[in-house]
XYZ file of C-alpha atoms in Angstrom:
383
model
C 1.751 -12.607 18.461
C 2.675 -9.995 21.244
C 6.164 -11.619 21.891
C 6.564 -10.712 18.037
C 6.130 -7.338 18.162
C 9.341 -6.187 20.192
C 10.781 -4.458 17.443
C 13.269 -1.722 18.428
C 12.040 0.960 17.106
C 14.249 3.820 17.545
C 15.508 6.901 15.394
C 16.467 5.050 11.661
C 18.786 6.845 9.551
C 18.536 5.563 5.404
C 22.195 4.765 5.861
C 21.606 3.074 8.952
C 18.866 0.813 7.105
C 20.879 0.444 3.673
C 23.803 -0.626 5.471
C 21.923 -3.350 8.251
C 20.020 -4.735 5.289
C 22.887 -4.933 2.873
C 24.607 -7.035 5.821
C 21.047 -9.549 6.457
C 21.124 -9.740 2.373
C 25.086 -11.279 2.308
C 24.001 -13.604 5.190
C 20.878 -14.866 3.560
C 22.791 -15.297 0.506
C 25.503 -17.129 1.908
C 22.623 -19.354 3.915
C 20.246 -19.058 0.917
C 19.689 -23.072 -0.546
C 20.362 -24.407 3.084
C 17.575 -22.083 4.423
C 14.822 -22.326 1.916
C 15.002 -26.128 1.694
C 14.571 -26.383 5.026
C 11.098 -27.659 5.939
C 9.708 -25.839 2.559
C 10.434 -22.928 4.104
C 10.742 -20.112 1.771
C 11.756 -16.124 1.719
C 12.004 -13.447 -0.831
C 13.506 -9.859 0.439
C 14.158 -6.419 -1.182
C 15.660 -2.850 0.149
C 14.161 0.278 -1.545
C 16.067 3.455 -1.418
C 15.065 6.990 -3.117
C 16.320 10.160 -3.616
C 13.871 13.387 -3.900
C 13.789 17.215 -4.744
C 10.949 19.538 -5.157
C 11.115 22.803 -6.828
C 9.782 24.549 -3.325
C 12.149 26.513 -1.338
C 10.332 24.918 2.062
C 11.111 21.061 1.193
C 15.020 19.950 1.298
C 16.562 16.907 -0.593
C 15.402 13.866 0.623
C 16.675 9.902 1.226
C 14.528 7.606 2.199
C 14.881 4.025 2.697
C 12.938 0.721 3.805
C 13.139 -3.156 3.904
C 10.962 -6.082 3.119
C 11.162 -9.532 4.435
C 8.992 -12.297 3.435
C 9.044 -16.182 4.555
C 6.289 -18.812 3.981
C 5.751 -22.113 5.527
C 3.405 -24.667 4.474
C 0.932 -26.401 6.822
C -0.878 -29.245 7.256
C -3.760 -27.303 5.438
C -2.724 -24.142 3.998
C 0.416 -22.149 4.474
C 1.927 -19.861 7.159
C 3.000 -16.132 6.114
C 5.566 -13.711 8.077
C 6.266 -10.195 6.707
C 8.632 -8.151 8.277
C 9.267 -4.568 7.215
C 11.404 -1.407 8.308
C 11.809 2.307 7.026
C 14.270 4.903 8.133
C 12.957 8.156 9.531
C 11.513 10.943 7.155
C 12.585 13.993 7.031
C 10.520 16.740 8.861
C 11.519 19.156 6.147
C 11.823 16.422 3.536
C 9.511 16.453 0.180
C 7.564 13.359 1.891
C 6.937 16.244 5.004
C 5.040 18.485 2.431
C 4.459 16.083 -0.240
C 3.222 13.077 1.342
C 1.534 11.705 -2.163
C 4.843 12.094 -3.804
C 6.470 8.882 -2.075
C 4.452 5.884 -1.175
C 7.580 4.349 0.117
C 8.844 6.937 2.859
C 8.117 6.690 6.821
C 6.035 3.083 6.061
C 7.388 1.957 9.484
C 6.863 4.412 12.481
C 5.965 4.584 16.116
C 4.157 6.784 17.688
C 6.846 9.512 18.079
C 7.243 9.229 14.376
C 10.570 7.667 14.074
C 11.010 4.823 11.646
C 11.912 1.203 13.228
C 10.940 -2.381 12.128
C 8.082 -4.834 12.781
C 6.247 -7.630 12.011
C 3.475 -6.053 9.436
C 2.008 -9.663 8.612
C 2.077 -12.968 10.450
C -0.833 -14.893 9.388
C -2.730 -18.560 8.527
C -4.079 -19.591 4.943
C -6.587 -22.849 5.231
C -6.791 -23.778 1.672
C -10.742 -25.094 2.487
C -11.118 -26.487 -1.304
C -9.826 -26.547 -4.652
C -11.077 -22.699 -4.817
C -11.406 -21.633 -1.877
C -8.907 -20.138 0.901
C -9.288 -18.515 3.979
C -6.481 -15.965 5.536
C -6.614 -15.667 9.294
C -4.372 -13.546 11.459
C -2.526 -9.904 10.969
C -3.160 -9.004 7.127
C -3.186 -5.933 4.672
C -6.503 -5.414 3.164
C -5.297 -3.308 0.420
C -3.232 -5.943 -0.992
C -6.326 -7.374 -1.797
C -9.004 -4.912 -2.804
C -8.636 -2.411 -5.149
C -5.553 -4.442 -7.173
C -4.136 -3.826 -10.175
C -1.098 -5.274 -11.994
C 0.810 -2.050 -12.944
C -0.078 0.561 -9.899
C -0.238 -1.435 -6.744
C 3.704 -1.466 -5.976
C 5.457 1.335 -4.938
C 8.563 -0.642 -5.000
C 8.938 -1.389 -9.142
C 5.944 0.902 -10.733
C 4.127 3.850 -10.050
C 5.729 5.652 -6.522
C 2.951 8.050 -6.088
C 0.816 7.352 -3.510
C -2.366 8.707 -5.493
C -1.326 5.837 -8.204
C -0.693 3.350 -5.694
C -4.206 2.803 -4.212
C -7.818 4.503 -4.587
C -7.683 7.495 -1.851
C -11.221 7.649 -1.388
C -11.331 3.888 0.172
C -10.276 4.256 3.722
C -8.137 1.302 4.566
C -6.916 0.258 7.821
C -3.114 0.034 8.442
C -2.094 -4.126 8.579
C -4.550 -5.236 11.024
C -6.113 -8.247 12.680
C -9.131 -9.904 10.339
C -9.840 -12.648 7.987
C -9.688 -12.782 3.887
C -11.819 -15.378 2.224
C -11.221 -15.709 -1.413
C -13.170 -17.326 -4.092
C -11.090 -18.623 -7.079
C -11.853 -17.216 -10.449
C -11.778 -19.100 -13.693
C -12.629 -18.596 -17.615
C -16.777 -19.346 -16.053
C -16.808 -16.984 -12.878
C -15.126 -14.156 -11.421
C -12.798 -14.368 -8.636
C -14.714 -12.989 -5.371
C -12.568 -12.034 -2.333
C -14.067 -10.370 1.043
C -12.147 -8.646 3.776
C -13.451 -8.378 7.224
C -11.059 -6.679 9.624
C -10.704 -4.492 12.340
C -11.211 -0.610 11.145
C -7.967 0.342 12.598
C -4.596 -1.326 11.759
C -1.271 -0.831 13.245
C 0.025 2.878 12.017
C -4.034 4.232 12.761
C -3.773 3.576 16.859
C -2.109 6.437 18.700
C 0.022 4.149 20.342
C 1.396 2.471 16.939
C 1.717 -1.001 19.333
C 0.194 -4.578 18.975
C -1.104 -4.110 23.002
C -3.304 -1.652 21.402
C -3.943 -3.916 18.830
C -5.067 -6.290 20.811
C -7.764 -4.239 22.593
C -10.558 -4.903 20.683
C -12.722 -3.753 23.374
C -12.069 -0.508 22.799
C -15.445 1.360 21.449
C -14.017 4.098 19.399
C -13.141 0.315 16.828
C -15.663 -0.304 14.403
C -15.050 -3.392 11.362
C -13.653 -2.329 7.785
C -15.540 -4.819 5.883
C -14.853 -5.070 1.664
C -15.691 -7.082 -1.106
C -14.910 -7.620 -4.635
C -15.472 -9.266 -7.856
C -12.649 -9.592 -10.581
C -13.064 -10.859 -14.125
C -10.138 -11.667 -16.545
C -9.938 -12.504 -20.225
C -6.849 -13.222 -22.729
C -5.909 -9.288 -22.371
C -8.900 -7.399 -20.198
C -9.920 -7.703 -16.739
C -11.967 -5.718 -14.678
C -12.403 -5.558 -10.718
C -15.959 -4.005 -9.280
C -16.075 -3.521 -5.612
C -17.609 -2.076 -2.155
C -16.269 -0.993 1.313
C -17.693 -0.096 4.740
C -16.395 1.018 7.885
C -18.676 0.933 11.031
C -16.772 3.152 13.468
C -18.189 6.801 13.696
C -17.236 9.485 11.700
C -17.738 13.335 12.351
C -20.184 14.463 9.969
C -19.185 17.935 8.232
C -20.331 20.910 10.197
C -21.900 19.516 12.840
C -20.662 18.358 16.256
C -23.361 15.782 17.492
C -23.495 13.879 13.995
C -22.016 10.973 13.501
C -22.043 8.399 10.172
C -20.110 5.398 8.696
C -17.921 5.878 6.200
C -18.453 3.859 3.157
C -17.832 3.626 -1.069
C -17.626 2.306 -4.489
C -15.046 1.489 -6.941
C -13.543 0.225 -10.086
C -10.792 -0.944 -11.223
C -10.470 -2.360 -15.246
C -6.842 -3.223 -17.092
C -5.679 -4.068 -20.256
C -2.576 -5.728 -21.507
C -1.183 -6.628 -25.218
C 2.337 -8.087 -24.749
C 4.324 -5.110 -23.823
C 1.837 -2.532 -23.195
C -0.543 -2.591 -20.126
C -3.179 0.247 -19.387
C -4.879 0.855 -16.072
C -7.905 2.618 -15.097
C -9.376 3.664 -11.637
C -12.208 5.111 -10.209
C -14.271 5.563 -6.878
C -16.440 7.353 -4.324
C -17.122 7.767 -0.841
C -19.226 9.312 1.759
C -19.314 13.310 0.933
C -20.781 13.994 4.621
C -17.928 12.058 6.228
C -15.106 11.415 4.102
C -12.788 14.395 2.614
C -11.945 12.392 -0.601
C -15.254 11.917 -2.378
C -14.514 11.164 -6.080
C -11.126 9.596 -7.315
C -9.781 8.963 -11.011
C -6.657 7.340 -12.734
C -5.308 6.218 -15.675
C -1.689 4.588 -15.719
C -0.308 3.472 -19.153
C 3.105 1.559 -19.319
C 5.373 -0.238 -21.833
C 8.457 -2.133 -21.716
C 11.439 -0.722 -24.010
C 14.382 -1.630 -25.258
C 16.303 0.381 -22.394
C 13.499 -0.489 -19.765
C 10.009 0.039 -18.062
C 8.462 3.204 -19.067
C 5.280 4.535 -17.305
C 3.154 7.291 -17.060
C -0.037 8.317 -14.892
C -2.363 10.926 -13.822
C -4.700 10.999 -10.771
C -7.321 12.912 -9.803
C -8.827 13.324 -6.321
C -12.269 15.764 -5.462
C -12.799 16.790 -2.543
C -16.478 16.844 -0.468
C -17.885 19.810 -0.495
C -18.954 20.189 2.623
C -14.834 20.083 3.300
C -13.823 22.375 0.993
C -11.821 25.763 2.223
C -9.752 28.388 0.819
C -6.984 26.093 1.242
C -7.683 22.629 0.019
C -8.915 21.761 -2.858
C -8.923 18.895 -5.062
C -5.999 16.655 -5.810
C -4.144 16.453 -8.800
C -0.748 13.852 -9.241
C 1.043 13.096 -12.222
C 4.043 10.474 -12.489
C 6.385 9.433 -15.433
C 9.228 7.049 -14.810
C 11.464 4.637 -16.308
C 12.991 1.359 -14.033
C 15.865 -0.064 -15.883
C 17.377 -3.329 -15.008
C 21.136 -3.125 -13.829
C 21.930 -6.720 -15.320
C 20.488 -9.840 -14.107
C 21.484 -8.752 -10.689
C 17.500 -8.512 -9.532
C 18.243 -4.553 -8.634
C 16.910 -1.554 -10.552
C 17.125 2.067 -10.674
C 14.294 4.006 -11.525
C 14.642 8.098 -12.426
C 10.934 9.699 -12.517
C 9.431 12.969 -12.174
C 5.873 14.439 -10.692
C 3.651 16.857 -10.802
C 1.770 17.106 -7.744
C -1.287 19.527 -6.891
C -2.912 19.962 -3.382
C -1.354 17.060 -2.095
C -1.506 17.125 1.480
C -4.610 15.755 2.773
C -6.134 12.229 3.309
C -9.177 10.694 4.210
C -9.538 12.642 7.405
C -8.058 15.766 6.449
C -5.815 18.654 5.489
C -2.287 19.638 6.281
C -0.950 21.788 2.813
C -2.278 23.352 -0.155
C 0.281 23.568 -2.904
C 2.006 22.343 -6.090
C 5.818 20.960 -7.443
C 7.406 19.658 -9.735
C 9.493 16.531 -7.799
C 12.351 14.862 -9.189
C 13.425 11.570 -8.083
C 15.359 8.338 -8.167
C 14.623 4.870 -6.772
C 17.105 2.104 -6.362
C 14.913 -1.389 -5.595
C 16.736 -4.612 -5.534
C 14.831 -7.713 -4.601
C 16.659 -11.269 -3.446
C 15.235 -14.678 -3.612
C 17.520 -18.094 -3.093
C-alpha cells in the first residue's frame, strides 16, 4: 500500500487539474470497452469544477476543481476497490478560506503544506462471507457509510454545502485504515452496517502521508468505531445510529481532563416519484466536542428544466465553547443541476446563506455571514 501512495503532490492550479483530467478522460474513452472488459475490470470517473462569490469584501472569486477515479475488480470471493482522487489548491483568500461550509468540494486533496495533489483515497478488499453479509478490509471512508442519505450525501450532483453533506456533530476520520461489516437489509430486517477504523484518517495526521498512516503505534490514535441500522419501505426509510472515538479529547476549561468523544443520530427520507425529502439530526459530547446538536431538512424535485433542491442546516454549539465570537451554525442552500444533453455532464447554479460558518469539531476560525453565489460543472464518464 506504501508504494501506492507516491502521489506528486505539488502546487495544483483548477486549470492545471481541468486540463490533465480532460486529457485521462479522451484516453479512457478512446480505451474505454477494451479496458473494462478486461478481466471484469471496471471504472467510472468524473471532474467537478465550481465557481464562487460571497458578498464579503475579505473573500475573492473563487475556482475550484477536483477528480475522481474509480476501478473495481472482482475476486475469488468478493471484489477489489481503488479510488483515486485529486483537487487543485484553494484559495487562501477564496470563499472556501472564510467559508469552509460553503463548498464541500474545494481543497479535498492536500498535503501537509496545504497544496492540493492526488492520491489513492481508497484501495480496499470486499469478502462477500454470505448471501447477506460482506466484509470491507483495507483503506475506506466511513462516512460513505454512516450517516447516508440519498439526496445530501454527494457534493458532486446535490447539496454542495458541507453542513448538508454530512452530520457535523459526528467526528469522522479522513479515509483511513479499518474494516466495514455490513448486514443486508430486506422487507423482514433492517440493514445493519458497523465501522471500526482507526480515529485518524489521511487529511487528520500532520504529516498528511500513508508512513504516518501506517504507525499505528502511535498513542495519541484511538479507534472511531460506528454502527447503524437502516429500514426501507415502498417510499420511507429511516437510518438510527451511534459513534465513538477512543482517543482523548481536551475537556472544556480544564487542562488535565481528558474524555472520548462520542454521539447519536438520525437520519429518515421520503420519496414519491419525483419528490424526495430528507431529514437529519444528532448530538455529541458537550464537554468535548464544539458541535453538540445538529439539524437538517433537504427537500428536492425533479422539473421539467432539471433538479431543483433546497436545504437548511442548523448546527449548536457546546456551551462550555461558546465565545463572543462563535456561535451556532446556520447554512442554507438552493440549487438547480440541469443536464447538458445525454452527455453525462451538468451544470448546477445555486446560492447560500451561510451563518457562523467557520468552525468544526475541534474548533473556531471565523464568525460571520454571506450570501454565496455559485456554479458547479460535474461531468461523470463510464465505458
Amino acid at each position: 500500500m506504501t508504494a501506492m501512495c507516491v502521489a506528486n503532490r505539488q502546487h495544483l492550479p483548477a486549470r492545471q487539474v481541468l486540463i490533465g483530467f480532460a486529457c485521462l478522460m479522451v484516453a479512457l474513452a478512446a480505451a474505454g470497452p477494451g479496458v473494462a472488459s478486461a478481466d471484469d475490470v471496471a471504472w467510472e470517473a468524473g471532474i467537478t469544477a465550481v465557481a464562487q462569490d460571497a458578498d464579503d469584501n475579505r473573500v475573492d472569486t473563487e475556482l475550484t476543481a477536483s477528480m475522481d477515479l474509480l476501478i473495481t475488480k472482482p475476486g475469488s470471493h468478493g471484489e477489489w476497490l481503488l479510488y483515486i482522487e485529486a483537487s487543485s489548491t484553494p484559495d487562501a483568500d477564496g470563499v472556501s478560506a472564510v467559508y469552509p461550509t460553503a463548498n464541500a468540494d474545494a481543497g479535498s486533496v492536500l498535503n501537509r503544506d496545504g497544496d492540493g495533489g492526488i492520491q489513492v483515497s481508497e484501495f480496499n478488499y470486499t469478502f462477500r462471507l454470505k448471501d447477506d453479509r460482506r466484509l470491507m478490509v483495507g483503506l475506506v471512508n466511513p462516512s460513505a457509510w454512516l450517516d447516508r442519505s440519498d439526496i445530501t450525501n454527494d457534493e458532486n450532483t446535490h447539496f454542495i454545502s458541507g453542513s448538508l453533506k454530512n452530520n457535523t456533530t459526528i467526528e469522522f476520520p479522513d479515509y483511513t485504515l479499518g474494516a466495514i461489516m455490513r448486514w443486508l437489509g430486506s422487507a423482514a430486517r433492517p440493514e445493519i452496517v458497523l465501522v471500526i477504523a482507526s480515529s485518524d484518517g489521511i487529511a487528520d495526521l500532520p504529516d498528511r502521508s500513508y508512513q504516518d498512516l501506517l504507525n499505528l503505534s502511535s498513542d495519541q490514535r484511538g479507534i472511531f468505531a460506528g454502527i447503524d441500522a437502516n429500514w426501507r419501505g415502498d417510499r420511507t426509510s429511516l437510518r438510527l445510529g451511534t459513534w465513538l472515538r477512543s482517543d482523548d479529547h481536551a475537556v472544556a476549561g480544564s487542562t488535565d481532563d481528558f474524555a472520548k468523544n462520542y454521539g447519536v443520530y438520525g437520519v429518515s427520507g421520503w420519496r414519491d416519484g419525483d419528490t424526495a425529502m430528507n431529514f437529519r439530526i444528532g448530538a455529541a459530547n458537550e464537554d468535548v466536542s464544539v458541535a453538540t446538536r445538529f439539524a437538517a431538512a433537504a427537500y428536492e424535485r425533479s422539473t421539467r428544466i432539471g433538479l431543483f433542491g433546497v436545504g437548511i442546516a442548523r448546527t449548536r454549539i457546546s456551551n462550555s465553547f461558546r465565545q463572543a465570537d462563535l456561535d451556532n451554525v446556520t447554512s442554507a442552500e438552493a440549487f438547480l443541476r440541469i443536464a447538458i444533453g445525454d452527455t453525462g455532464a451538468q451544470i448546477t447554479p445555486s446560492v447560500q446563506y451561510v451563518e457562523n460558518p467557520g468552525f468544526d469539531t475541534s474548533g473556531a476560525t471565523f464568525s460571520s455571514s454571506a450570501l454565496v453565489a455559485g456554479v458547479r460543472f460535474h461531468w461523470s464518464f463510464t465505458p
